[in-house]
Structure formats: C-alpha cells, structure tokens
GROMACS .gro file of C-alpha atoms in nm:
model
  335
    1MET     CA    1  15.963  10.263   5.825
    2ALA     CA    2  15.689   9.997   5.685
    3ALA     CA    3  15.373   9.975   5.854
    4ALA     CA    4  15.310   9.686   6.080
    5PRO     CA    5  15.144   9.373   5.958
    6PHE     CA    6  14.776   9.423   5.944
    7SER     CA    7  14.799   9.729   6.128
    8TRP     CA    8  14.532   9.877   5.879
    9ILE     CA    9  14.267   9.650   6.028
   10ARG     CA   10  14.165   9.722   6.405
   11PRO     CA   11  13.946   9.530   6.639
   12GLU     CA   12  13.782   9.799   6.860
   13PRO     CA   13  13.488   9.755   7.122
   14HIS     CA   14  13.233   9.807   6.897
   15GLY     CA   15  13.343   9.667   6.563
   16ILE     CA   16  13.630   9.581   6.322
   17HIS     CA   17  13.772   9.916   6.203
   18VAL     CA   18  13.914   9.932   5.858
   19VAL     CA   19  14.136  10.234   5.881
   20PRO     CA   20  14.253  10.344   5.530
   21ALA     CA   21  13.884  10.307   5.439
   22ASP     CA   22  13.728  10.459   5.737
   23CYS     CA   23  13.467  10.220   5.765
   24TRP     CA   24  13.363   9.945   6.022
   25VAL     CA   25  13.242   9.588   5.974
   26ASP     CA   26  12.923   9.518   6.181
   27PRO     CA   27  12.951   9.797   6.380
   28SER     CA   28  12.698   9.822   6.694
   29ARG     CA   29  12.661  10.166   6.651
   30ALA     CA   30  12.584  10.398   6.377
   31VAL     CA   31  12.865  10.486   6.156
   32ASP     CA   32  12.928  10.674   5.839
   33ARG     CA   33  13.011  10.373   5.631
   34ALA     CA   34  12.934  10.021   5.735
   35LEU     CA   35  13.007   9.687   5.604
   36VAL     CA   36  12.755   9.418   5.714
   37THR     CA   37  12.779   9.071   5.681
   38HIS     CA   38  12.420   8.975   5.749
   39GLY     CA   39  12.079   9.103   5.891
   40HIS     CA   40  12.067   8.968   6.246
   41ALA     CA   41  12.019   9.247   6.532
   42ASP     CA   42  12.378   9.206   6.676
   43HIS     CA   43  12.561   9.275   6.353
   44ALA     CA   44  12.304   9.493   6.124
   45ARG     CA   45  12.135   9.833   6.246
   46GLY     CA   46  11.996  10.148   6.091
   47GLY     CA   47  12.134  10.488   6.119
   48HIS     CA   48  12.438  10.438   5.912
   49GLY     CA   49  12.552  10.679   5.629
   50GLN     CA   50  12.645  10.407   5.390
   51THR     CA   51  12.550  10.057   5.426
   52VAL     CA   52  12.742   9.815   5.225
   53ALA     CA   53  12.587   9.433   5.210
   54THR     CA   54  12.444   9.192   4.958
   55PRO     CA   55  12.107   9.280   4.820
   56GLU     CA   56  11.936   9.012   5.045
   57THR     CA   57  12.086   9.142   5.367
   58LEU     CA   58  11.966   9.495   5.245
   59ALA     CA   59  11.606   9.406   5.191
   60ILE     CA   60  11.626   9.211   5.525
   61MET     CA   61  11.761   9.546   5.713
   62LYS     CA   62  11.489   9.749   5.516
   63LEU     CA   63  11.229   9.525   5.660
   64ARG     CA   64  11.347   9.486   5.978
   65TYR     CA   65  11.477   9.811   6.052
   66ALA     CA   66  11.321  10.047   5.821
   67THR     CA   67  11.664  10.144   5.689
   68SER     CA   68  11.749  10.200   5.313
   69ASP     CA   69  11.896  10.536   5.279
   70GLY     CA   70  12.279  10.497   5.179
   71ALA     CA   71  12.239  10.118   5.053
   72THR     CA   72  12.500   9.987   4.865
   73PRO     CA   73  12.405   9.629   4.717
   74VAL     CA   74  12.719   9.384   4.674
   75ARG     CA   75  12.656   9.050   4.512
   76TYR     CA   76  12.836   8.725   4.611
   77GLY     CA   77  13.174   8.726   4.440
   78GLU     CA   78  13.155   9.100   4.343
   79THR     CA   79  13.445   9.340   4.456
   80ILE     CA   80  13.421   9.682   4.528
   81ARG     CA   81  13.677   9.957   4.583
   82LEU     CA   82  13.665  10.136   4.877
   83PRO     CA   83  13.858  10.460   5.005
   84GLY     CA   84  14.243  10.406   5.093
   85GLU     CA   85  14.272  10.137   4.818
   86VAL     CA   86  14.102   9.876   5.008
   87ASP     CA   87  13.914   9.591   4.820
   88ALA     CA   88  13.630   9.443   4.953
   89THR     CA   89  13.491   9.125   4.825
   90TYR     CA   90  13.146   8.933   4.937
   91ILE     CA   91  13.193   8.561   4.988
   92PRO     CA   92  12.897   8.351   5.081
   93ALA     CA   93  12.872   8.249   5.487
   94GLY     CA   94  12.596   7.982   5.503
   95HIS     CA   95  12.461   8.156   5.800
   96VAL     CA   96  12.114   8.264   5.692
   97LEU     CA   97  11.965   8.429   5.365
   98GLY     CA   98  12.220   8.693   5.241
   99SER     CA   99  12.482   8.603   5.479
  100ALA     CA  100  12.834   8.693   5.373
  101GLN     CA  101  13.206   8.670   5.494
  102ILE     CA  102  13.403   8.989   5.368
  103LEU     CA  103  13.731   8.954   5.209
  104LEU     CA  104  13.931   9.280   5.277
  105GLU     CA  105  14.237   9.324   5.057
  106HIS     CA  106  14.495   9.602   5.131
  107ALA     CA  107  14.866   9.645   5.085
  108GLY     CA  108  14.908   9.292   4.938
  109GLU     CA  109  14.730   9.157   5.287
  110ARG     CA  110  14.395   8.948   5.276
  111VAL     CA  111  14.172   8.958   5.598
  112VAL     CA  112  13.838   8.752   5.612
  113VAL     CA  113  13.552   8.872   5.850
  114THR     CA  114  13.329   8.590   5.868
  115GLY     CA  115  13.040   8.737   6.053
  116ASP     CA  116  12.859   8.413   6.155
  117TYR     CA  117  12.863   8.105   5.966
  118LYS     CA  118  12.777   7.749   5.934
  119ARG     CA  119  12.915   7.451   5.737
  120ARG     CA  120  12.612   7.217   5.681
  121HIS     CA  121  12.372   7.227   5.402
  122ASP     CA  122  12.103   7.467   5.407
  123PRO     CA  123  11.840   7.497   5.149
  124THR     CA  124  11.776   7.842   5.213
  125CYS     CA  125  12.116   8.019   5.140
  126PRO     CA  126  12.466   7.927   4.943
  127PRO     CA  127  12.743   7.705   5.118
  128PHE     CA  128  12.983   7.857   5.330
  129ALA     CA  129  13.325   7.898   5.114
  130VAL     CA  130  13.648   7.850   5.232
  131THR     CA  131  13.860   8.140   5.141
  132PRO     CA  132  14.236   8.129   5.204
  133CYS     CA  133  14.365   8.453   5.405
  134ASP     CA  134  14.650   8.592   5.599
  135VAL     CA  135  14.402   8.689   5.900
  136PHE     CA  136  14.089   8.470   5.972
  137ILE     CA  137  13.824   8.657   6.201
  138THR     CA  138  13.607   8.370   6.314
  139GLU     CA  139  13.300   8.354   6.556
  140ALA     CA  140  13.296   8.090   6.816
  141THR     CA  141  12.920   8.089   6.960
  142PHE     CA  142  12.949   7.707   7.001
  143GLY     CA  143  13.347   7.722   7.059
  144LEU     CA  144  13.331   7.445   7.338
  145PRO     CA  145  13.393   7.055   7.252
  146VAL     CA  146  13.063   6.974   7.390
  147PHE     CA  147  12.890   7.103   7.109
  148CYS     CA  148  12.872   6.880   6.800
  149HIS     CA  149  12.525   6.952   6.596
  150PRO     CA  150  12.366   6.621   6.504
  151PRO     CA  151  12.251   6.574   6.129
  152ILE     CA  152  11.925   6.789   6.070
  153GLN     CA  153  11.753   6.480   5.905
  154GLU     CA  154  11.757   6.324   6.254
  155GLU     CA  155  11.612   6.622   6.401
  156MET     CA  156  11.365   6.649   6.121
  157ALA     CA  157  11.265   6.300   6.199
  158LYS     CA  158  11.201   6.349   6.553
  159LEU     CA  159  10.983   6.613   6.480
  160LEU     CA  160  10.796   6.442   6.222
  161ASP     CA  161  10.754   6.090   6.455
  162ARG     CA  162  10.616   6.341   6.735
  163LEU     CA  163  10.343   6.482   6.485
  164ALA     CA  164  10.248   6.141   6.369
  165ALA     CA  165  10.199   5.988   6.727
  166HIS     CA  166   9.970   6.263   6.825
  167PRO     CA  167   9.756   6.359   6.537
  168GLU     CA  168   9.505   6.526   6.750
  169ARG     CA  169   9.749   6.785   6.872
  170CYS     CA  170  10.014   7.015   6.692
  171VAL     CA  171  10.361   7.055   6.715
  172LEU     CA  172  10.446   7.411   6.802
  173VAL     CA  173  10.803   7.493   6.706
  174GLY     CA  174  11.005   7.768   6.855
  175ALA     CA  175  11.243   7.925   6.604
  176TYR     CA  176  11.419   8.251   6.554
  177ALA     CA  177  11.241   8.451   6.298
  178LEU     CA  178  11.537   8.531   6.042
  179GLY     CA  179  11.684   8.221   5.910
  180LYS     CA  180  11.605   7.936   6.142
  181ALA     CA  181  11.235   7.940   6.092
  182GLN     CA  182  11.281   7.946   5.717
  183ARG     CA  183  11.528   7.639   5.734
  184VAL     CA  184  11.289   7.472   5.956
  185ILE     CA  185  11.014   7.483   5.703
  186ALA     CA  186  11.262   7.426   5.395
  187GLU     CA  187  11.396   7.114   5.579
  188LEU     CA  188  11.044   6.974   5.645
  189ARG     CA  189  10.972   7.016   5.277
  190ARG     CA  190  11.273   6.809   5.198
  191ALA     CA  191  11.166   6.539   5.434
  192GLY     CA  192  10.861   6.521   5.272
  193HIS     CA  193  10.619   6.704   5.514
  194ALA     CA  194  10.392   6.886   5.207
  195ALA     CA  195  10.137   6.973   5.450
  196PRO     CA  196  10.053   7.319   5.532
  197ILE     CA  197  10.250   7.468   5.801
  198TYR     CA  198  10.108   7.718   6.026
  199LEU     CA  199  10.280   8.059   6.110
  200HIS     CA  200  10.265   8.320   6.434
  201GLY     CA  201  10.178   8.651   6.254
  202ALA     CA  202  10.552   8.779   6.348
  203MET     CA  203  10.703   8.531   6.100
  204GLU     CA  204  10.502   8.593   5.794
  205LYS     CA  205  10.707   8.904   5.637
  206MET     CA  206  11.030   8.751   5.679
  207CYS     CA  207  10.905   8.407   5.518
  208ARG     CA  208  10.757   8.592   5.227
  209LEU     CA  209  11.075   8.784   5.210
  210TYR     CA  210  11.260   8.468   5.164
  211GLU     CA  211  10.997   8.345   4.904
  212GLU     CA  212  11.052   8.662   4.728
  213HIS     CA  213  11.434   8.579   4.692
  214GLY     CA  214  11.337   8.208   4.567
  215VAL     CA  215  11.322   8.020   4.857
  216ASP     CA  216  11.040   7.768   4.809
  217LEU     CA  217  10.840   7.718   5.184
  218GLY     CA  218  10.570   7.545   5.047
  219GLU     CA  219  10.206   7.623   5.140
  220LEU     CA  220  10.223   7.825   5.493
  221ARG     CA  221   9.896   7.969   5.666
  222LEU     CA  222   9.853   8.205   5.922
  223VAL     CA  223   9.725   8.085   6.286
  224ALA     CA  224   9.480   8.368   6.314
  225ASP     CA  225   9.322   8.292   5.994
  226HIS     CA  226   9.200   7.919   6.138
  227SER     CA  227   9.012   7.735   6.397
  228LYS     CA  228   9.168   7.495   6.645
  229ASP     CA  229   9.038   7.224   6.475
  230ALA     CA  230   9.186   7.302   6.158
  231MET     CA  231   9.554   7.285   6.322
  232ARG     CA  232   9.504   6.940   6.481
  233GLY     CA  233   9.796   6.695   6.306
  234SER     CA  234   9.981   7.011   6.206
  235ILE     CA  235  10.322   7.203   6.260
  236VAL     CA  236  10.294   7.556   6.360
  237VAL     CA  237  10.600   7.798   6.371
  238CYS     CA  238  10.633   8.097   6.607
  239PRO     CA  239  10.898   8.302   6.787
  240PRO     CA  240  11.068   8.153   7.079
  241SER     CA  241  10.914   8.421   7.293
  242ALA     CA  242  10.548   8.306   7.204
  243LEU     CA  243  10.595   7.926   7.333
  244ASN     CA  244  10.429   7.971   7.633
  245ASP     CA  245  10.260   8.291   7.578
  246ARG     CA  246   9.869   8.317   7.607
  247TRP     CA  247   9.880   8.327   7.216
  248SER     CA  248   9.949   7.951   7.199
  249ARG     CA  249   9.612   7.872   7.391
  250ARG     CA  250   9.453   7.928   7.060
  251LEU     CA  251   9.639   7.580   6.925
  252PRO     CA  252   9.517   7.212   6.978
  253GLU     CA  253   9.713   7.094   7.293
  254PRO     CA  254  10.051   7.202   7.162
  255ILE     CA  255  10.363   6.978   7.209
  256THR     CA  256  10.609   7.243   7.281
  257ALA     CA  257  10.961   7.197   7.080
  258MET     CA  258  11.233   7.443   6.984
  259ALA     CA  259  11.521   7.460   6.739
  260SER     CA  260  11.822   7.581   6.859
  261GLY     CA  261  12.190   7.488   6.888
  262TRP     CA  262  12.133   7.570   7.263
  263MET     CA  263  11.899   7.269   7.294
  264ARG     CA  264  12.205   7.059   7.326
  265ILE     CA  265  12.208   7.192   7.685
  266ARG     CA  266  11.906   7.011   7.885
  267GLN     CA  267  11.875   7.297   8.127
  268ARG     CA  268  11.821   7.556   7.872
  269ALA     CA  269  11.512   7.336   7.727
  270ARG     CA  270  11.376   7.259   8.087
  271GLN     CA  271  11.411   7.631   8.153
  272ARG     CA  272  11.189   7.700   7.836
  273ASN     CA  273  10.957   7.411   7.941
  274VAL     CA  274  11.031   7.248   7.598
  275GLU     CA  275  10.927   6.893   7.559
  276LEU     CA  276  11.107   6.834   7.230
  277PRO     CA  277  11.426   7.004   7.207
  278LEU     CA  278  11.567   7.022   6.853
  279VAL     CA  279  11.928   7.053   6.823
  280ILE     CA  280  11.944   7.266   6.482
  281SER     CA  281  12.208   7.564   6.471
  282ASP     CA  282  12.280   7.820   6.235
  283HIS     CA  283  12.650   7.843   6.338
  284ALA     CA  284  12.939   7.619   6.305
  285ASP     CA  285  12.985   7.355   6.603
  286TRP     CA  286  13.328   7.291   6.785
  287GLY     CA  287  13.454   7.009   6.508
  288GLU     CA  288  13.358   7.259   6.210
  289LEU     CA  289  13.517   7.582   6.376
  290THR     CA  290  13.841   7.381   6.404
  291ARG     CA  291  13.829   7.232   6.087
  292THR     CA  292  13.740   7.574   5.919
  293ILE     CA  293  14.055   7.738   6.100
  294GLU     CA  294  14.274   7.432   5.968
  295GLU     CA  295  14.124   7.477   5.578
  296VAL     CA  296  14.184   7.846   5.572
  297GLY     CA  297  14.516   7.820   5.697
  298ALA     CA  298  14.559   8.182   5.791
  299GLU     CA  299  14.866   8.330   5.979
  300GLU     CA  300  14.668   8.473   6.220
  301ASN     CA  301  14.310   8.370   6.386
  302TRP     CA  302  14.136   8.644   6.546
  303ILE     CA  303  13.841   8.486   6.767
  304THR     CA  304  13.508   8.666   6.858
  305HIS     CA  305  13.142   8.672   6.997
  306GLY     CA  306  13.115   8.332   7.141
  307ARG     CA  307  13.319   8.096   7.359
  308GLU     CA  308  13.676   8.250   7.284
  309ASP     CA  309  13.904   8.088   7.526
  310ALA     CA  310  13.833   7.720   7.424
  311LEU     CA  311  13.924   7.788   7.064
  312LEU     CA  312  14.206   8.031   7.169
  313ARG     CA  313  14.348   7.744   7.358
  314TRP     CA  314  14.269   7.477   7.065
  315CYS     CA  315  14.481   7.719   6.837
  316GLN     CA  316  14.779   7.727   7.075
  317LEU     CA  317  14.788   7.374   7.109
  318HIS     CA  318  14.799   7.340   6.718
  319GLN     CA  319  15.097   7.598   6.695
  320ARG     CA  320  14.821   7.841   6.520
  321ARG     CA  321  14.879   8.212   6.605
  322ALA     CA  322  14.547   8.346   6.772
  323ARG     CA  323  14.435   8.598   6.985
  324ALA     CA  324  14.071   8.683   7.127
  325LEU     CA  325  13.862   8.985   7.051
  326ALA     CA  326  13.661   9.190   7.319
  327LEU     CA  327  13.362   9.326   7.084
  328VAL     CA  328  13.069   9.440   7.271
  329GLY     CA  329  12.710   9.385   7.151
  330TYR     CA  330  12.726   9.037   7.006
  331GLU     CA  331  12.459   8.795   7.158
  332ASP     CA  332  12.394   8.432   7.177
  333GLU     CA  333  12.006   8.495   7.035
  334ASP     CA  334  11.795   8.183   7.028
  335ASP     CA  335  12.017   8.069   6.768
   0.00000   0.00000   0.00000
C-alpha cells in the first residue's frame, strides 16, 4: 500500500520531524540531527549532535550559544542528501543574516519550511525567494489584517527628524540584538546618516559578526568609551531591555525609541514608555503572508508560531487547504 501523501514529514510539539532522515527542523530540544533555519533563540539552540545550517547561521550560533560541534554548513542554493533519500536545499528567507527556508524533497514531494521570513528589502541579507512546493509551512507572527508594516524609509525619516529637532539630546533605539539592530543601522546609512552610531556593549559582537560577513555598518562606537557630551545629537542602539534601565542614565537626555512590528500596537509602546515607536519588522505582514501563499501555490499550507487562526480562516475562504500546527517554544521576541 502506498504511503499517504506527506506522511514522511510530521509536525510534532517540539519541531518538524523529517521521518526518513530522522532529523528535525528547528527543534526546541536537543536532537541527534537538526536542520536550523536561522539563529534566533526560538529556532536555534546548542546541544545537537549535528547542526545543518548556512555558514552565517552557524557563526551566529557559535557566538550566541558557544556551539560548533557537528556543524555542517550549507550555502544558499546548495542541496545535501540526508539519510532516507531526503534532499534538503537552503533558500534565502530574508529574515536576518543567514536565515533560510529549507526545501525538503522526498518520494517526488516537495515541502518548504520557511522558519521566519519577510518580503521587504533588507541591506543585511539576501531577499526571500518564492519556491513552489506541495506543502508550504509558513509562520504567522503578524497574521492579522491589522498588521500592515509601513515603508521603512518613513520610519527612518521619523527617527532622523526627531534627532534633528533635538540636537542637544540623543535618540536611544531599542532593537533586538540579532537582525533588527543591524538592519536599523544599515537603513540609517542608506538614508544618508553617516555620523558615528553608538552601541550598548551587548550589541557589539553581533554587529562585528555582520561586518565580518560583508555587511557595512559604518562607524560604530561603544557608549562606555565616550562621555555624555560626546553623544549629544547622536543615535544610540541598545537591547530593548536597556531602554529604561539605569544604564541609560549615562546618555544625554535620551529620547526613547523602539524598532519593532509590535509598535503598531500603541499599548505596547506605552507599556515600554516608548516616546518614538518605529514600526520596523523582520517578519512578513498580513498582506505579505497572504501574497506569499498565493505566489507559492502549494497544495497544502501549514501555519505555525503566530496568529494562526486568522490566516487559517483566510486560506479556507480562498479555497486553499490549510492546517494550524501546535508547535511549542516559538515566541514573539521583540521582533
């Protein structure tokens, strides 16, 4: 009797299980063989026997989780053969440096696991590549119609206008340490801001790793090495947790800003005492999620880690087969 379609790939609570290869995609616990889409903590962790990922993601994991044993690098567009006659190809996801969709092929069937992805231009990583498949496993972090991310140029203009209006102060931008901080800096450079940008000490190593992989971030300085007066009229980037921390007292009257897709929700900005909310996301918004499903044209769509119900309902209304997965360990982060 022939196997049921797609029975070789199983969503389980701790990750996507590729049965013939006995490996897992983005498992939330240590396994013998892991295929990792990108370096964020809800997708990557240490302790695996073998970790298959892009060279950039492996470098990020080594820096963040001090893990390098069993590292198997796979470049974009490269296909590797896994046990059980499963082929895996890593394709750009456009989320952060090194992020990848994973195309899995077995017995004539094609499954794409996206991990996290976005469709906007990002100077720090290659763009998302639409990949036709039979099963499309998509995130739904911003899977509600209310989420429509504005052009990043508008958010950069808001930031630079506020800085120009208060040259005696600084603008302190809270940004997630992997991906968001480097994108904000790179977009500021693209907008013509050539002045030094100051960093909280926790941001330095990841920014340097990006530079080592060819991402130009311009002149970066550590806050700890400079006086309060030296930082007047400057942009400072810190982890979101430091926005209202005692650390910020060393800055010249900081205007607090935060770069996150969640800044679309005013209550979240108020909860963090953010004066300048910047709606900048490294995930696809509602329109991009639905457009991607249409462009991929999969026979089935599996929806995970996010606002699954609304996207599931959209698929049903548009006569597209879909199911929501009950995976654990995937978080909103600070996007």
